[in-house]
CSV table of C-alpha atoms in Angstrom, one decimal:
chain,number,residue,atom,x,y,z
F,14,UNK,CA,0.0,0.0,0.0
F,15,UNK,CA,2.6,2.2,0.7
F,16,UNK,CA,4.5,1.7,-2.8
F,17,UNK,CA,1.6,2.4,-4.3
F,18,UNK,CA,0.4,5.5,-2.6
F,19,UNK,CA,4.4,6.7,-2.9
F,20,UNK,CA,4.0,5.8,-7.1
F,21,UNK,CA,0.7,7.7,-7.1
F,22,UNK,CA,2.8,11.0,-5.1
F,23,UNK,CA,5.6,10.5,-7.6
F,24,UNK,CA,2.6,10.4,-10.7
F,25,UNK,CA,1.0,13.3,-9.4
F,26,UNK,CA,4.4,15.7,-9.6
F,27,UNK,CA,5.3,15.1,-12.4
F,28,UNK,CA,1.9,15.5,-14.1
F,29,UNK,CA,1.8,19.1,-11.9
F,30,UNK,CA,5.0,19.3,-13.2
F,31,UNK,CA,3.6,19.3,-16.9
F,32,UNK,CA,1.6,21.8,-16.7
F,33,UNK,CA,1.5,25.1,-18.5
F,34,UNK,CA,-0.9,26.9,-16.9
F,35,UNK,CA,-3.1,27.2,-13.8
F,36,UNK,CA,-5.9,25.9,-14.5
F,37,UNK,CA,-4.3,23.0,-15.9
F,38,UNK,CA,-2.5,22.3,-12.4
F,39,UNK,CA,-5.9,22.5,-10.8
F,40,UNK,CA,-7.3,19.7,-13.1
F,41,UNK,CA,-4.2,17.8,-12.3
F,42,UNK,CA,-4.3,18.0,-8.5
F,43,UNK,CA,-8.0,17.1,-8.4
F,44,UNK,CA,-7.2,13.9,-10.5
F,45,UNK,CA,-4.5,12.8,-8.3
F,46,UNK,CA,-6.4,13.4,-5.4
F,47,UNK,CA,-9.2,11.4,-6.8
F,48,UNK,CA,-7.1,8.5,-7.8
F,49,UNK,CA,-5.6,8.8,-3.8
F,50,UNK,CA,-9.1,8.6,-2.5
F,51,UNK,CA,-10.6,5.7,-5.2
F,52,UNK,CA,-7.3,4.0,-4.1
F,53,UNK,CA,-7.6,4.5,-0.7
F,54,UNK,CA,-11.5,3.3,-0.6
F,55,UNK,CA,-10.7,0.1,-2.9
F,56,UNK,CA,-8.4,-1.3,-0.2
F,57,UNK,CA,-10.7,-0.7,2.5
C-alpha cells in the first residue's frame, strides 16, 4: 500500500510538473487526489 500511494505521489508531480498553466494544475491535483481517495476506498 505504501508503494503504491508513494508511485501515485511520484505520478502526481510530475503531471503538476507538466503543466502550463493554472488551470491546468488544478485539473491535475483534483485527478491525483481522486485517484488517492478511489485507491484508498478500494483497499478498504
Amino acid at each position: 500500500m505504501r508503494k503504491l500511494l508513494g508511485l501515485m505521489i511520484v505520478a502526481g508531480a510530475l503531471a503538476v510538473s507538466a503543466c502550463n498553466t493554472i488551470e491546468g494544475a488544478g485539473k491535475d491535483v483534483s485527478s491525483a487526489g481522486q485517484t488517492v481517495a478511489k485507491t484508498a476506498d478500494d483497499a478498504k
